[in-house]
Amino acid sequence: MEKTVFEKSRPGRLGVMPPESDCPEANIAELIPEDMRRGEAPPLPELSECDVMRHFVNLSQKNYSVDTHFYPLGSCTMKYNPRRNEKAASLPGFTDIHPLSEDKDAQGSLEVMHELQNALAEITGMDAISLQPAAGAHGEVTSLFTVSRYFHDLGEDRNIIIVPDSSHGTNPASAALAGFKVVTIPSDADGSVDLKALKEAVNEHTACLMLTNPSTLGLFEAHISEICRIIHEAGALMYYDGANMNALMGIARPGDMGFDLVHINLHKTFSTPHGGGGPGSGPVGAKGRLAAYLPGPRAVKAEDGSYRLQRAEKTIGRVKMFWGNFLVIVKALAYIRTLGGAGLKRASQAAVMAANYMRVRLKEAYHLPYDRMCMHEFVLSADRLKKEKHIHALDVAKGLLDRGFHAPTIYFPLIVEEALMIEPTETESLETMDAFIEAMLDIAENESSESLAKAPETLPVTRLDETKAARKPVLQWPQ
Ligand SMILES: *Cc1c(COP(=O)(O)O)cnc(C)c1O
């Protein structure tokens, strides 16, 4: 176990050479009132530069990451992010620009925003894009504020959002945050929306249906045209959770399917490292009359070819300071421009093929509750292992850690018992996928609930009491 910097500290050891204070003692007494001055030096750790360097490099090497391991965390699209995009985002012209620069001094950066808005409008089939939201869930709640304002302007009293039970958990949460009432409808045996339940749920107070597609089961919704027709006939709107766009780039567009609003996750599909909590970006797209409500400012191009920031006519206002997470925007454009339309399509095709390859190879040893062609991910169930050998999804996940793999997403989606949600992405080689499959098969065939009870045994942190870790986290080193 790596000791803390406080434990490694030795009195008098020094890693920096701060300059002499240029403030005379006498002045300090004058400038800082007595009761705001420290009596003694703060208990900071004292270490050499070498100590500090080794400490943090050692800690960093304990991390699991896409750069070190296969990371099949379903719903998160943990694909490898090409260094080229980082290079583009670290150009001084982008990193050093002041967020309050005048438009005329920021032409290159505004051009990047404008190009990305256009590229995302093309990819999603929407009329207008706002790059402001900082995450997928932020994009959702932003869109729902838009829905709310739209119906307010129409003078219609619509306060209900319909959410299928196979949607992402952020959907009902965002709807509630935006002040709507949430009505959940079930999936049919095939994993698609139950149309009968939908028809019963829709009424004159329905504002919007939020559809995660592909759903959290990794399945393409089979009844989209019918769902759009039912919702639109009721005067409500269709919202597309496009965080899983990695399955569809260049193949299918929410705009063409009949959706009015969409969000996408640049930090998933469009190659920004994530998993450590950001920064992310969740642009929203809108069609027709809804475009006027998007948060701004957005980049627009004038007749003379210059760029400027402009607010939409009925904008709901800002949802993020300045230009959104600008460097994520740069990375996404670098990624899109590198691959081009044909390359994006091939990336999605490869992601779908990889998931189906793994699905078919694992479906005998594990239970596959929805046995049909999947998109970028698939959901297995450990319910059979649980019945036969008392091995739970959690045990499978922990066993994988000892075999050198990040665990898949487990116990999500909620509608699958003992769920194991696996998303390989397009960036993994056949050899890596095969090694993961072998590890999964090895666990199913050779492990027992006893042998897995202590797993992981090879990592710095072994099996945790997860309830205690969540309820009584110890986040501080007691001095
Ligand atoms: C990841 C994800 C979200 C939420 O995105 P965040 O950036 O984590 O807020 C929403 N919907 C789906 C389908 C997702 O996979």
Coordinates of C-alpha atoms and ligand atoms in Angstrom, one line a residue:
M1 CA 0.0 0.0 0.0
E2 CA 1.4 3.4 -0.9
K3 CA 1.9 5.6 2.2
T4 CA 0.3 9.1 2.3
V5 CA 2.5 12.1 1.7
F6 CA 2.0 12.9 5.4
E7 CA 3.5 9.6 6.5
K8 CA 6.4 10.1 4.1
S9 CA 7.0 13.6 5.4
R10 CA 10.3 14.3 7.3
P11 CA 10.9 17.6 9.1
G12 CA 13.0 20.0 7.0
R13 CA 12.9 18.0 3.8
L14 CA 12.3 20.4 0.9
G15 CA 11.1 20.0 -2.7
V16 CA 10.8 23.7 -3.7
M17 CA 12.8 26.8 -3.2
P18 CA 10.3 29.6 -2.7
P19 CA 11.7 33.1 -3.0
E20 CA 12.3 35.2 0.1
S21 CA 9.2 37.1 1.1
D22 CA 9.4 40.7 -0.1
C23 CA 6.9 41.8 2.5
P24 CA 8.6 43.2 5.6
E25 CA 7.5 41.7 8.9
A26 CA 6.3 45.0 10.1
N27 CA 3.9 45.4 7.2
I28 CA 2.4 42.0 7.7
A29 CA 1.3 43.0 11.2
E30 CA -0.2 46.1 9.7
L31 CA -1.9 44.4 6.7
I32 CA -3.3 41.3 8.3
P33 CA -5.3 41.7 11.6
E34 CA -4.0 39.7 14.5
D35 CA -7.0 37.3 14.7
M36 CA -6.6 36.3 11.1
R37 CA -2.9 35.4 11.4
R38 CA -1.7 31.8 12.1
G39 CA 0.2 31.2 15.3
E40 CA 2.2 28.4 13.8
A41 CA 3.1 27.0 10.4
P42 CA 0.4 24.7 8.8
P43 CA 1.1 21.0 9.1
L44 CA 2.0 20.5 5.4
P45 CA 4.0 17.4 4.4
E46 CA 7.7 18.0 3.8
L47 CA 9.2 16.0 0.9
S48 CA 11.8 16.2 -1.8
E49 CA 10.8 16.7 -5.4
C50 CA 11.9 13.1 -6.0
D51 CA 9.6 11.8 -3.2
V52 CA 6.7 13.7 -4.6
M53 CA 7.3 12.5 -8.2
R54 CA 7.5 8.9 -7.2
H55 CA 4.5 9.2 -4.9
F56 CA 2.2 10.5 -7.6
V57 CA 3.6 8.3 -10.4
N58 CA 3.1 5.3 -8.2
L59 CA -0.5 6.3 -7.4
S60 CA -1.2 7.0 -11.1
Q61 CA 0.0 3.4 -12.0
K62 CA -2.7 1.9 -9.7
N63 CA -5.4 3.3 -11.9
Y64 CA -7.3 1.3 -14.3
S65 CA -7.8 3.2 -17.6
V66 CA -8.5 2.8 -21.2
D67 CA -4.8 3.4 -21.8
T68 CA -3.8 0.4 -19.7
H69 CA -6.7 -2.0 -19.8
F70 CA -9.8 -3.3 -21.7
Y71 CA -12.7 -1.3 -20.2
P72 CA -16.0 -3.0 -21.4
L73 CA -18.2 -0.8 -19.1
G74 CA -21.6 -0.9 -20.8
S75 CA -23.4 2.4 -21.6
C76 CA -20.1 4.3 -21.1
T77 CA -18.3 3.8 -24.5
M78 CA -14.9 3.6 -23.0
K79 CA -13.1 3.5 -26.3
Y80 CA -9.5 4.4 -26.9
N81 CA -9.1 8.2 -27.6
P82 CA -6.5 9.0 -30.2
R83 CA -3.7 11.2 -28.9
R84 CA -4.1 13.3 -32.1
N85 CA -7.2 14.9 -30.7
E86 CA -5.4 15.8 -27.4
K87 CA -2.7 17.4 -29.5
A88 CA -5.3 19.5 -31.4
A89 CA -6.8 20.6 -28.1
S90 CA -3.5 21.6 -26.6
L91 CA -2.6 24.1 -29.3
P92 CA -1.9 27.4 -27.6
G93 CA -4.4 29.2 -29.8
F94 CA -7.1 27.1 -28.1
T95 CA -5.8 26.8 -24.6
D96 CA -4.7 30.4 -24.1
I97 CA -7.8 32.2 -25.6
H98 CA -9.7 34.2 -23.0
P99 CA -13.4 33.3 -22.7
L100 CA -14.3 36.9 -22.8
S101 CA -12.4 37.6 -26.0
E102 CA -14.3 39.7 -28.6
D103 CA -15.7 37.7 -31.5
K104 CA -13.2 39.3 -33.9
D105 CA -10.3 38.1 -31.8
A106 CA -11.6 34.5 -31.6
Q107 CA -12.4 33.7 -35.2
G108 CA -10.6 30.4 -35.3
S109 CA -12.3 29.1 -32.1
L110 CA -15.7 30.3 -33.3
E111 CA -15.1 28.5 -36.6
V112 CA -14.4 25.3 -34.7
M113 CA -17.7 25.7 -32.8
H114 CA -19.5 26.5 -36.0
E115 CA -18.1 23.5 -37.8
L116 CA -18.9 21.1 -35.0
Q117 CA -22.4 22.4 -34.8
N118 CA -22.8 21.7 -38.5
A119 CA -21.2 18.3 -38.3
L120 CA -23.4 17.2 -35.3
A121 CA -26.5 18.6 -37.1
E122 CA -25.6 16.4 -40.1
I123 CA -24.9 13.3 -37.9
T124 CA -28.1 13.7 -35.9
G125 CA -30.4 15.1 -38.7
M126 CA -31.3 18.1 -36.6
D127 CA -31.8 21.8 -37.7
A128 CA -29.7 23.4 -35.0
I129 CA -27.2 22.4 -32.3
S130 CA -26.2 24.0 -29.0
L131 CA -22.8 23.0 -27.6
Q132 CA -23.4 24.4 -24.1
P133 CA -24.4 21.5 -21.9
A134 CA -21.5 19.9 -20.0
A135 CA -22.7 16.3 -19.9
G136 CA -25.4 13.9 -21.2
A137 CA -27.7 14.4 -18.3
H138 CA -27.2 18.2 -18.5
G139 CA -28.2 18.0 -22.2
E140 CA -31.4 16.1 -21.1
V141 CA -32.4 18.6 -18.5
T142 CA -31.6 21.5 -20.9
S143 CA -33.8 19.9 -23.6
L144 CA -36.6 19.5 -21.1
F145 CA -36.4 23.1 -20.0
T146 CA -36.8 23.8 -23.8
V147 CA -39.9 21.5 -23.9
S148 CA -41.3 23.3 -20.9
R149 CA -40.9 26.8 -22.4
Y150 CA -42.2 25.7 -25.7
F151 CA -45.5 24.4 -24.3
H152 CA -45.7 27.4 -22.0
D153 CA -45.6 29.7 -25.1
L154 CA -48.2 27.6 -26.8
G155 CA -50.4 28.0 -23.8
E156 CA -50.7 24.2 -23.3
D157 CA -50.7 22.6 -19.9
R158 CA -48.5 19.5 -20.4
N159 CA -46.6 18.3 -17.4
I160 CA -46.0 14.6 -18.1
I161 CA -43.0 12.9 -19.5
I162 CA -43.2 9.3 -20.6
V163 CA -40.1 7.1 -20.1
P164 CA -39.8 3.5 -21.2
D165 CA -38.3 1.2 -18.5
S166 CA -35.4 0.4 -20.8
S167 CA -34.2 4.0 -20.9
H168 CA -31.2 5.4 -19.1
G169 CA -31.7 6.2 -15.4
T170 CA -30.8 9.9 -16.1
N171 CA -34.0 10.3 -18.2
P172 CA -36.6 10.1 -15.4
A173 CA -34.2 12.0 -13.1
S174 CA -33.8 14.8 -15.7
A175 CA -37.6 14.9 -16.2
A176 CA -38.2 15.2 -12.5
L177 CA -35.5 17.9 -12.1
A178 CA -37.2 19.9 -14.9
G179 CA -40.4 19.9 -13.0
F180 CA -42.3 17.2 -14.9
K181 CA -44.2 14.2 -13.7
V182 CA -42.7 10.9 -14.9
V183 CA -44.8 8.0 -16.2
T184 CA -42.8 4.8 -16.8
I185 CA -44.0 2.3 -19.4
P186 CA -42.8 -1.3 -19.7
S187 CA -40.9 -3.1 -22.5
D188 CA -42.4 -6.0 -24.4
A189 CA -40.9 -9.5 -24.4
D190 CA -38.6 -8.4 -27.3
G191 CA -37.1 -5.5 -25.3
S192 CA -39.0 -2.9 -27.4
V193 CA -41.6 -0.4 -26.1
D194 CA -44.9 -2.0 -25.3
L195 CA -47.2 -0.1 -27.7
K196 CA -50.4 -1.0 -25.8
A197 CA -49.0 0.4 -22.6
L198 CA -47.9 3.5 -24.5
K199 CA -51.3 4.2 -26.0
E200 CA -52.8 3.9 -22.5
A201 CA -50.3 6.3 -21.0
V202 CA -50.6 9.1 -23.6
N203 CA -53.1 11.9 -23.1
E204 CA -53.5 15.7 -23.5
H205 CA -51.1 16.3 -20.7
T206 CA -48.2 14.4 -22.3
A207 CA -45.3 16.8 -23.0
C208 CA -42.7 14.4 -24.4
L209 CA -41.5 10.8 -24.7
M210 CA -37.8 10.3 -23.9
L211 CA -36.4 7.3 -25.9
T212 CA -32.9 5.9 -25.3
N213 CA -31.9 4.3 -28.5
P214 CA -30.2 1.9 -28.7
S215 CA -31.9 1.2 -25.4
T216 CA -30.0 0.2 -22.3
L217 CA -30.5 -3.4 -23.4
G218 CA -28.3 -2.5 -26.4
L219 CA -31.3 -3.0 -28.7
F220 CA -32.5 -0.8 -31.5
E221 CA -36.1 0.1 -30.7
A222 CA -38.4 -1.8 -33.2
H223 CA -41.4 0.5 -33.1
I224 CA -39.9 4.0 -33.5
S225 CA -42.2 5.1 -36.4
E226 CA -45.2 4.0 -34.5
I227 CA -44.1 5.6 -31.3
C228 CA -43.5 8.9 -33.1
R229 CA -46.9 8.8 -34.7
I230 CA -48.7 8.1 -31.4
I231 CA -46.8 10.9 -29.6
H232 CA -47.0 13.5 -32.3
E233 CA -50.7 12.8 -32.9
A234 CA -51.2 13.6 -29.2
G235 CA -49.5 17.0 -29.8
A236 CA -46.4 15.9 -27.7
L237 CA -42.7 15.9 -28.6
M238 CA -40.2 13.1 -29.2
Y239 CA -36.8 13.3 -27.3
Y240 CA -33.9 11.1 -28.3
D241 CA -31.3 10.1 -25.8
G242 CA -28.4 9.8 -28.2
A243 CA -25.6 9.1 -25.7
N244 CA -25.3 5.8 -27.5
M245 CA -24.6 7.3 -30.9
N246 CA -21.6 5.1 -31.2
A247 CA -23.8 2.4 -32.7
L248 CA -25.4 4.7 -35.3
M249 CA -23.0 7.2 -36.8
G250 CA -23.5 7.6 -40.5
I251 CA -26.1 4.8 -40.4
A252 CA -29.3 6.2 -38.8
R253 CA -30.3 9.8 -37.8
P254 CA -32.7 10.7 -35.0
G255 CA -33.9 13.6 -37.1
D256 CA -35.0 11.3 -39.9
M257 CA -36.7 9.0 -37.5
G258 CA -39.0 11.8 -36.4
F259 CA -37.4 13.1 -33.2
D260 CA -37.7 16.8 -32.2
L261 CA -34.8 17.0 -29.8
V262 CA -31.7 15.0 -29.1
H263 CA -28.6 15.0 -26.9
I264 CA -25.3 13.3 -27.7
N265 CA -22.3 12.7 -25.5
L266 CA -19.1 14.0 -27.0
H267 CA -17.2 12.3 -24.2
K268 CA -18.5 8.9 -25.2
T269 CA -18.9 8.7 -29.0
F270 CA -16.7 11.6 -30.1
S271 CA -13.5 10.6 -28.3
T272 CA -12.9 12.5 -25.1
P273 CA -11.4 10.6 -22.2
H274 CA -13.9 10.2 -19.4
G275 CA -14.6 8.1 -16.4
G276 CA -12.8 10.4 -14.0
G277 CA -15.7 12.8 -13.9
G278 CA -15.1 15.1 -16.8
P279 CA -14.9 17.5 -18.4
G280 CA -17.6 16.3 -20.8
S281 CA -20.0 17.8 -23.3
G282 CA -23.6 16.9 -24.1
P283 CA -24.7 19.0 -27.0
V284 CA -28.4 19.2 -27.8
G285 CA -30.0 19.3 -31.2
A286 CA -33.5 20.6 -32.1
K287 CA -35.7 20.6 -35.1
G288 CA -38.1 23.2 -36.5
R289 CA -39.7 25.7 -34.0
L290 CA -37.8 24.2 -31.1
A291 CA -34.4 25.5 -32.4
A292 CA -35.4 29.0 -31.4
Y293 CA -35.3 27.9 -27.7
L294 CA -31.9 26.4 -27.6
P295 CA -29.4 27.7 -25.0
G296 CA -26.8 30.1 -26.3
P297 CA -24.8 31.7 -27.5
R298 CA -24.2 29.6 -30.6
A299 CA -21.6 30.3 -33.3
V300 CA -23.1 31.7 -36.5
K301 CA -21.4 32.6 -39.8
A302 CA -22.1 36.0 -41.4
E303 CA -22.3 36.7 -45.2
D304 CA -18.8 38.0 -45.2
G305 CA -17.4 34.7 -43.9
S306 CA -16.8 36.0 -40.3
Y307 CA -18.1 34.2 -37.2
R308 CA -19.9 35.6 -34.2
L309 CA -21.8 34.4 -31.1
Q310 CA -25.5 34.8 -31.2
R311 CA -28.4 34.1 -28.9
A312 CA -31.4 32.2 -30.3
E313 CA -34.6 34.3 -30.6
K314 CA -36.5 32.7 -27.7
T315 CA -33.5 31.1 -25.9
I316 CA -34.0 29.5 -22.5
G317 CA -30.7 31.3 -21.7
R318 CA -27.3 30.0 -20.7
V319 CA -26.8 26.6 -19.1
K320 CA -23.0 26.9 -18.8
M321 CA -20.5 29.7 -18.5
F322 CA -18.9 31.0 -21.7
W323 CA -18.7 28.6 -24.6
G324 CA -19.3 25.2 -22.9
N325 CA -16.4 22.8 -22.4
F326 CA -14.5 24.2 -25.3
L327 CA -11.5 21.9 -25.5
V328 CA -13.9 18.9 -25.6
I329 CA -15.5 20.6 -28.6
V330 CA -12.1 20.9 -30.2
K331 CA -11.4 17.2 -29.6
A332 CA -14.7 16.1 -31.1
L333 CA -14.2 18.1 -34.2
A334 CA -10.6 16.7 -34.6
Y335 CA -12.1 13.2 -34.3
I336 CA -14.9 13.8 -36.8
R337 CA -12.6 15.5 -39.3
T338 CA -10.0 12.8 -39.0
L339 CA -12.4 10.0 -39.7
G340 CA -14.8 11.8 -42.1
G341 CA -18.3 10.5 -42.8
A342 CA -17.2 7.2 -44.2
G343 CA -14.8 6.6 -41.2
L344 CA -17.5 7.4 -38.6
K345 CA -19.8 4.9 -40.3
R346 CA -17.1 2.3 -40.2
A347 CA -16.4 3.0 -36.6
S348 CA -20.0 2.4 -35.7
Q349 CA -20.2 -0.8 -37.9
A350 CA -17.1 -2.1 -36.1
A351 CA -18.5 -1.3 -32.7
V352 CA -21.7 -3.2 -33.5
M353 CA -19.8 -6.1 -35.0
A354 CA -17.6 -6.4 -31.9
A355 CA -20.5 -6.4 -29.5
N356 CA -22.3 -9.1 -31.6
Y357 CA -19.2 -11.3 -31.7
M358 CA -18.9 -11.2 -28.0
R359 CA -22.6 -11.7 -27.5
V360 CA -22.7 -14.8 -29.5
R361 CA -19.6 -16.3 -27.9
L362 CA -20.8 -15.7 -24.4
K363 CA -24.5 -16.5 -24.7
E364 CA -24.2 -20.2 -23.9
A365 CA -22.2 -19.9 -20.7
Y366 CA -24.3 -17.0 -19.5
H367 CA -28.0 -16.3 -20.0
L368 CA -28.9 -13.8 -22.7
P369 CA -32.4 -12.6 -21.9
Y370 CA -33.0 -10.7 -25.1
D371 CA -31.5 -13.0 -27.8
R372 CA -31.5 -10.8 -30.9
M373 CA -29.0 -8.8 -32.9
C374 CA -27.6 -6.1 -30.6
M375 CA -26.1 -2.7 -31.3
H376 CA -22.9 -1.5 -29.6
E377 CA -23.5 -3.4 -26.4
F378 CA -25.4 -6.4 -25.0
V379 CA -26.8 -7.4 -21.6
L380 CA -26.1 -10.9 -20.1
S381 CA -27.6 -12.2 -16.9
A382 CA -25.8 -14.1 -14.2
D383 CA -29.2 -15.4 -12.9
R384 CA -28.4 -19.0 -14.0
L385 CA -25.0 -18.9 -12.3
K386 CA -26.7 -17.6 -9.3
K387 CA -29.3 -20.4 -9.2
E388 CA -26.8 -23.2 -10.0
K389 CA -23.6 -22.0 -8.2
H390 CA -24.6 -19.0 -6.0
I391 CA -22.3 -16.8 -8.2
H392 CA -23.7 -13.3 -8.6
A393 CA -23.0 -10.7 -11.2
L394 CA -20.9 -8.9 -8.6
D395 CA -18.7 -12.0 -8.1
V396 CA -18.2 -12.2 -11.9
A397 CA -17.2 -8.6 -12.0
K398 CA -14.7 -9.0 -9.1
G399 CA -13.3 -12.2 -10.7
L400 CA -12.6 -10.2 -13.9
L401 CA -10.6 -7.7 -11.9
D402 CA -8.2 -10.4 -10.8
R403 CA -7.9 -11.5 -14.5
G404 CA -6.7 -8.0 -15.6
F405 CA -10.0 -6.6 -16.9
H406 CA -12.2 -3.7 -15.9
A407 CA -15.6 -5.1 -14.9
P408 CA -18.7 -4.6 -17.2
T409 CA -21.6 -2.5 -15.9
I410 CA -23.5 -4.6 -13.4
Y411 CA -27.1 -4.6 -12.1
F412 CA -28.1 -2.1 -14.8
P413 CA -30.4 -2.0 -16.6
L414 CA -32.7 -2.7 -13.7
I415 CA -35.1 -4.8 -15.8
V416 CA -32.5 -7.6 -16.2
E417 CA -31.8 -9.6 -13.1
E418 CA -28.1 -10.0 -12.3
A419 CA -27.3 -7.9 -15.3
L420 CA -23.9 -7.8 -16.9
M421 CA -23.8 -5.0 -19.5
I422 CA -20.9 -5.3 -21.9
E423 CA -19.7 -2.8 -24.5
P424 CA -16.4 -3.6 -26.3
T425 CA -16.3 -0.6 -28.6
E426 CA -14.7 -0.5 -32.0
T427 CA -11.2 0.1 -30.7
E428 CA -10.4 -3.4 -29.3
S429 CA -8.5 -6.0 -31.2
L430 CA -9.9 -9.5 -31.7
E431 CA -7.1 -10.8 -29.4
T432 CA -8.2 -8.5 -26.6
M433 CA -11.9 -9.5 -27.0
D434 CA -11.0 -13.2 -27.1
A435 CA -8.9 -12.8 -23.9
F436 CA -11.9 -11.2 -22.2
I437 CA -14.3 -13.9 -23.4
E438 CA -11.9 -16.6 -22.1
A439 CA -11.8 -14.9 -18.7
M440 CA -15.6 -14.8 -18.7
L441 CA -15.9 -18.5 -19.6
D442 CA -13.2 -19.4 -17.1
I443 CA -15.2 -17.8 -14.3
A444 CA -18.5 -19.5 -15.4
E445 CA -16.9 -22.9 -15.7
N446 CA -14.2 -23.0 -13.0
E447 CA -15.1 -20.7 -10.2
S448 CA -17.4 -21.3 -7.2
S449 CA -19.0 -18.8 -4.9
E450 CA -16.4 -19.7 -2.3
S451 CA -13.4 -19.2 -4.6
L452 CA -14.8 -15.8 -5.7
A453 CA -15.8 -14.6 -2.3
K454 CA -12.6 -12.7 -1.6
A455 CA -12.0 -11.5 -5.2
P456 CA -10.3 -9.3 -6.2
E457 CA -7.2 -10.5 -4.3
T458 CA -4.5 -9.1 -6.6
L459 CA -5.4 -5.4 -6.4
P460 CA -4.4 -2.7 -3.9
V461 CA -8.0 -2.6 -2.7
T462 CA -9.6 -6.1 -2.3
R463 CA -13.3 -7.0 -1.6
L464 CA -15.0 -4.0 0.0
D465 CA -18.0 -3.9 2.1
E466 CA -19.8 -1.9 -0.5
T467 CA -22.7 -0.8 1.7
K468 CA -20.3 0.5 4.3
A469 CA -18.2 2.1 1.6
A470 CA -21.2 4.0 0.4
R471 CA -22.8 4.9 3.7
K472 CA -19.7 5.6 5.8
P473 CA -16.9 6.5 3.4
V474 CA -13.6 7.4 5.0
L475 CA -12.3 10.1 2.6
Q476 CA -9.7 11.7 4.9
W477 CA -6.5 10.5 6.3
P478 CA -6.8 11.0 10.1
Q479 CA -3.8 13.1 11.2
Ligands
LIG1 C1 -24.1 8.0 -20.2 C2 -25.5 8.2 -20.6 C3 -26.2 9.3 -20.2 C4 -25.7 10.3 -19.2 O1 -24.5 11.0 -19.7 P1 -23.6 11.8 -18.6 O2 -22.6 12.5 -19.5 O3 -23.0 10.7 -17.8 O4 -24.5 12.7 -17.9 C5 -27.5 9.4 -20.6 N1 -28.1 8.4 -21.4 C6 -27.4 7.3 -21.8 C7 -28.1 6.3 -22.7 C8 -26.1 7.2 -21.4 O5 -25.4 6.1 -21.8

